[in-house]
Short mmCIF file of C-alpha atoms in Angstrom, two decimals:
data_model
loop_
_atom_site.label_atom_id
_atom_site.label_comp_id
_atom_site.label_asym_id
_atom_site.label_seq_id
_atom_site.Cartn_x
_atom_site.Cartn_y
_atom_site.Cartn_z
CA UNK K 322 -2.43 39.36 -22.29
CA UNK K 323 -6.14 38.83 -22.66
CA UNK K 324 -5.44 36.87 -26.05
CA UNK K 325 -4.08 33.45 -23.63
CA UNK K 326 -5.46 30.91 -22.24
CA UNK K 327 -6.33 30.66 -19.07
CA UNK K 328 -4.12 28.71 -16.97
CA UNK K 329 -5.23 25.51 -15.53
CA UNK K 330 -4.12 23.42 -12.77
CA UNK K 331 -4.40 19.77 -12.45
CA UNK K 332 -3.23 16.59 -10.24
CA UNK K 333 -1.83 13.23 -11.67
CA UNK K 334 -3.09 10.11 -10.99
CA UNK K 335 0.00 8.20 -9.20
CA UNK K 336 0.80 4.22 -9.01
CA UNK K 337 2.81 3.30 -6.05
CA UNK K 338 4.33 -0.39 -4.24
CA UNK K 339 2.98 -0.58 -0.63
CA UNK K 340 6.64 -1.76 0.61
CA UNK K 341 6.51 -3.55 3.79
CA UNK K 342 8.94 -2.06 5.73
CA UNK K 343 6.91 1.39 7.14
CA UNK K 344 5.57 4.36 6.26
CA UNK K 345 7.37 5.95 2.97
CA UNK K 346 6.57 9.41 1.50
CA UNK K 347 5.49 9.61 -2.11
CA UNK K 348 5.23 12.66 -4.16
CA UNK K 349 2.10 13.68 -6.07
CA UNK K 350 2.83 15.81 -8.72
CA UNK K 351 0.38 18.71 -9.75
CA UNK K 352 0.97 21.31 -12.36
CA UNK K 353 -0.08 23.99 -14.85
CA UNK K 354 -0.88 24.05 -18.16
CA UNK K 355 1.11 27.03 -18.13
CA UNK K 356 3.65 29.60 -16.36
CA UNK K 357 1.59 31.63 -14.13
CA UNK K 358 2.27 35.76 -13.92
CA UNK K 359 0.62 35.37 -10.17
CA UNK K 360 1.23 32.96 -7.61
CA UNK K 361 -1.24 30.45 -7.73
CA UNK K 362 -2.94 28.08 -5.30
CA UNK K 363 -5.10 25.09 -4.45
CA UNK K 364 -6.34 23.59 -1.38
CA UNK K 365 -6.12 19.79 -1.56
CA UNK K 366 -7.99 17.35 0.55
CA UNK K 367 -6.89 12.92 0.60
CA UNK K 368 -9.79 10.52 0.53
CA UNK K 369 -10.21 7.06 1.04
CA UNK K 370 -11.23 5.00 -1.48
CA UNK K 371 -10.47 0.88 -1.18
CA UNK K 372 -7.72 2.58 0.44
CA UNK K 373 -8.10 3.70 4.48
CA UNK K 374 -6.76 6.56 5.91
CA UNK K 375 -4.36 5.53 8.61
CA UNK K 376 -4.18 1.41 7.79
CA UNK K 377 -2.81 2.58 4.44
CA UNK K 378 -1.88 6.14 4.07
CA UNK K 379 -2.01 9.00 6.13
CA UNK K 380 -5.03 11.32 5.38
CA UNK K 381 -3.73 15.13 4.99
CA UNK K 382 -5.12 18.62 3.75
CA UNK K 383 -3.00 21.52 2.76
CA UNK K 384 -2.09 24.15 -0.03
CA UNK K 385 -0.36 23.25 -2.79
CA UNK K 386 1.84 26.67 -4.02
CA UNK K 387 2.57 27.59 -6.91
CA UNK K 388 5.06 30.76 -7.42
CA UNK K 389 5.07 32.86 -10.07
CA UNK K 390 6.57 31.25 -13.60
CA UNK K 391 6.43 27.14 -12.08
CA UNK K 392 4.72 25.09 -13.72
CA UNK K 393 5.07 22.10 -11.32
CA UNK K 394 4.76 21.02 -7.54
CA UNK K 395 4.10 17.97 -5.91
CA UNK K 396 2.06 16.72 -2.55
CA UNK K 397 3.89 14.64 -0.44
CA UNK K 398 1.72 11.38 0.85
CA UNK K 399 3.15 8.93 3.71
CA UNK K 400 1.78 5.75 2.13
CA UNK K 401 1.60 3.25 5.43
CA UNK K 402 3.35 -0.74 4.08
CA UNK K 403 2.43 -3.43 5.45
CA UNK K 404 3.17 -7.54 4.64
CA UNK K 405 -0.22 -8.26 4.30
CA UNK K 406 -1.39 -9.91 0.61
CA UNK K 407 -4.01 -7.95 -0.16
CA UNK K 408 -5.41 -6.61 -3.14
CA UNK K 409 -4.17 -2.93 -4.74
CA UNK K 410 -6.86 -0.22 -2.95
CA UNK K 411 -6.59 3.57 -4.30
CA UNK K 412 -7.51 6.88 -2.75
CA UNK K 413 -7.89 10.19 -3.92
CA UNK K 414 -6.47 13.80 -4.33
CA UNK K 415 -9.21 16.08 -4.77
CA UNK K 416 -8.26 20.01 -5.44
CA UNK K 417 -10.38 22.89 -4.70
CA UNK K 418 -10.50 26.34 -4.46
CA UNK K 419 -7.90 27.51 -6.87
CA UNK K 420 -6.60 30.76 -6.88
CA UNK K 421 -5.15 32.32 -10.30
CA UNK K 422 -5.91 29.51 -12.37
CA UNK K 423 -8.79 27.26 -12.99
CA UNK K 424 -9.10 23.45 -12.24
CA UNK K 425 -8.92 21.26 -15.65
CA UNK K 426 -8.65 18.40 -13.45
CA UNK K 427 -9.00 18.52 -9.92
CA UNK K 428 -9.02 14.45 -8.83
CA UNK K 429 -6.06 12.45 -9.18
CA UNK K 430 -6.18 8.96 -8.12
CA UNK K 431 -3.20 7.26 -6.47
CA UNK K 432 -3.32 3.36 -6.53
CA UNK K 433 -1.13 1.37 -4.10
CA UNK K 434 -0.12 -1.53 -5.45
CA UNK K 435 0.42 -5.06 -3.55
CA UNK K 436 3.96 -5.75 -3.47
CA UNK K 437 4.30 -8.82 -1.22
CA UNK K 438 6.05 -11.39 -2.66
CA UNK K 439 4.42 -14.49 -0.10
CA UNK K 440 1.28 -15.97 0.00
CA UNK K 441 0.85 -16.84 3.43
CA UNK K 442 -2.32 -18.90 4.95
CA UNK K 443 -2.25 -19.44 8.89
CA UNK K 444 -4.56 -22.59 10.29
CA UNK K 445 -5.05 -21.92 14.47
CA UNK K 446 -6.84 -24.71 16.01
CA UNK K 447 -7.73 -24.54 20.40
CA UNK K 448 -7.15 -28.19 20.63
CA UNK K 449 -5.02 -29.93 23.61
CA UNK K 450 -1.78 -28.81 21.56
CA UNK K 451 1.59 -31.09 21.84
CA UNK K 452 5.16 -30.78 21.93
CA UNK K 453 7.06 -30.69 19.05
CA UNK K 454 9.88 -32.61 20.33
CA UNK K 455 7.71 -35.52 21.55
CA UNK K 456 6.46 -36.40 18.39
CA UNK K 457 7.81 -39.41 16.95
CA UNK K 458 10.38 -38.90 14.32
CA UNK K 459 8.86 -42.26 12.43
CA UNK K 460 6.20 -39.93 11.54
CA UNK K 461 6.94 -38.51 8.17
CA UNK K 462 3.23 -37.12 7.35
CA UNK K 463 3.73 -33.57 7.73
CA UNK K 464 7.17 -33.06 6.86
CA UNK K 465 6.70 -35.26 3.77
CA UNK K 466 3.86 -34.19 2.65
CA UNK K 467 3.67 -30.36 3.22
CA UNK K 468 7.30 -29.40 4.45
CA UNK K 469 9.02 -30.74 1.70
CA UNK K 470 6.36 -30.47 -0.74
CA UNK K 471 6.67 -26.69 0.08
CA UNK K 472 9.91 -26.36 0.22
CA UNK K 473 9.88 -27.45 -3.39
CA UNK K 474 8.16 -24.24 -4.56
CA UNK K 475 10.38 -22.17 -2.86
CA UNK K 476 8.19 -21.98 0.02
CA UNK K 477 8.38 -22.87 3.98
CA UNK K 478 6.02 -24.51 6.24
CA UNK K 479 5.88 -24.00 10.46
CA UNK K 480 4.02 -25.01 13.17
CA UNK K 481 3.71 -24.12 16.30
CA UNK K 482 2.02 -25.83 19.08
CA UNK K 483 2.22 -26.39 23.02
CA UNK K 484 0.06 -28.25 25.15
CA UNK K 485 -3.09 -26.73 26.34
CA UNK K 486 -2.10 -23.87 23.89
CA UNK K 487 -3.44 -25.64 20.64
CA UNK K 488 -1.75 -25.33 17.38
CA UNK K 489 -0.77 -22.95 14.76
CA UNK K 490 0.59 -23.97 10.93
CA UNK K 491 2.12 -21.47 9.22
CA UNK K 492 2.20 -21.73 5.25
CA UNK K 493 4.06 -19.71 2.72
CA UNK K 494 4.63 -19.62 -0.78
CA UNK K 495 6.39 -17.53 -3.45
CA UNK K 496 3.76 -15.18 -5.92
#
């Protein structure tokens, strides 16, 4: 019928949590303003932003397919977590090339957000290092002061050292 609008296609911007345990897959949903009589097709192309390809998600291109009378479909992302505190980075979902339907909206932005729940700040030194157990247990300085100090927030302080290795102090937090 020559009296309807044509149908559009467009992709959703998308917020997701990094999680720190792997990749995950997300889905991106894209749809139509309408039921389509025709099939109907886009090629979509991922793009970093603050986001990179491969550190944070995995960069893909493909078709997304629409058959006749759906409305909706969805790309499916592998979004790369990690337990790094970082800030939240985006990338992008551009569509192009549609094929029985035009694009009302052909970028979508997906935003991972930061889901760690530790701040953590490591301190190396290349000093002559020192054994843990040789240290005098008279001195209270550093598990006074920052090991129980820490663990009063909820947090956790460790150190690591060896001699002729240097030392390394580990220090975490809660958000």
């Amino acid at each position: 019928d020559d009296d309807q609008p044509p149908v559009t296609i467009a992709v959703a911007d998308l917020t997701v949590a990094e999680g720190d345990g792997g990749p995950a897959t997300v889905l991106i949903p894209v749809a139509l303003s309408a039921p389509a009589t025709v099939p109907v097709t886009a090629h979509y192309v991922l793009t970093g932003g603050t986001a990179e390809a491969g550190t944070d998600f995995t960069a893909v291109s493909g078709t997304v397919t629409f058959s006749a009378g759906q409305t909706a479909a969805t790309v499916p992302v592998t979004i790369l977590g990690d337990s790094l505190d970082e800030a939240d980075e985006m990338f992008a979902i551009d569509l192009a090339e549609p094929v029985g339907a035009t694009l009302a909206d052909p970028q979508g932005v997906v935003t991972i957000t930061d889901d760690e729940t530790t701040v953590r700040a490591m301190i190396t030194d290349s000093g002559v290092g020192f054994t843990l157990d040789d240290v005098d247990s008279a001195r209270l300085g550093f598990k006074e002061s920052v090991v129980g100090r820490l663990k009063e927030v909820g947090g956790r302080a460790r150190l690591f050292s060896a001699p002729g290795s240097g030392t390394t102090v580990v220090l975490e937090v809660p958000r």
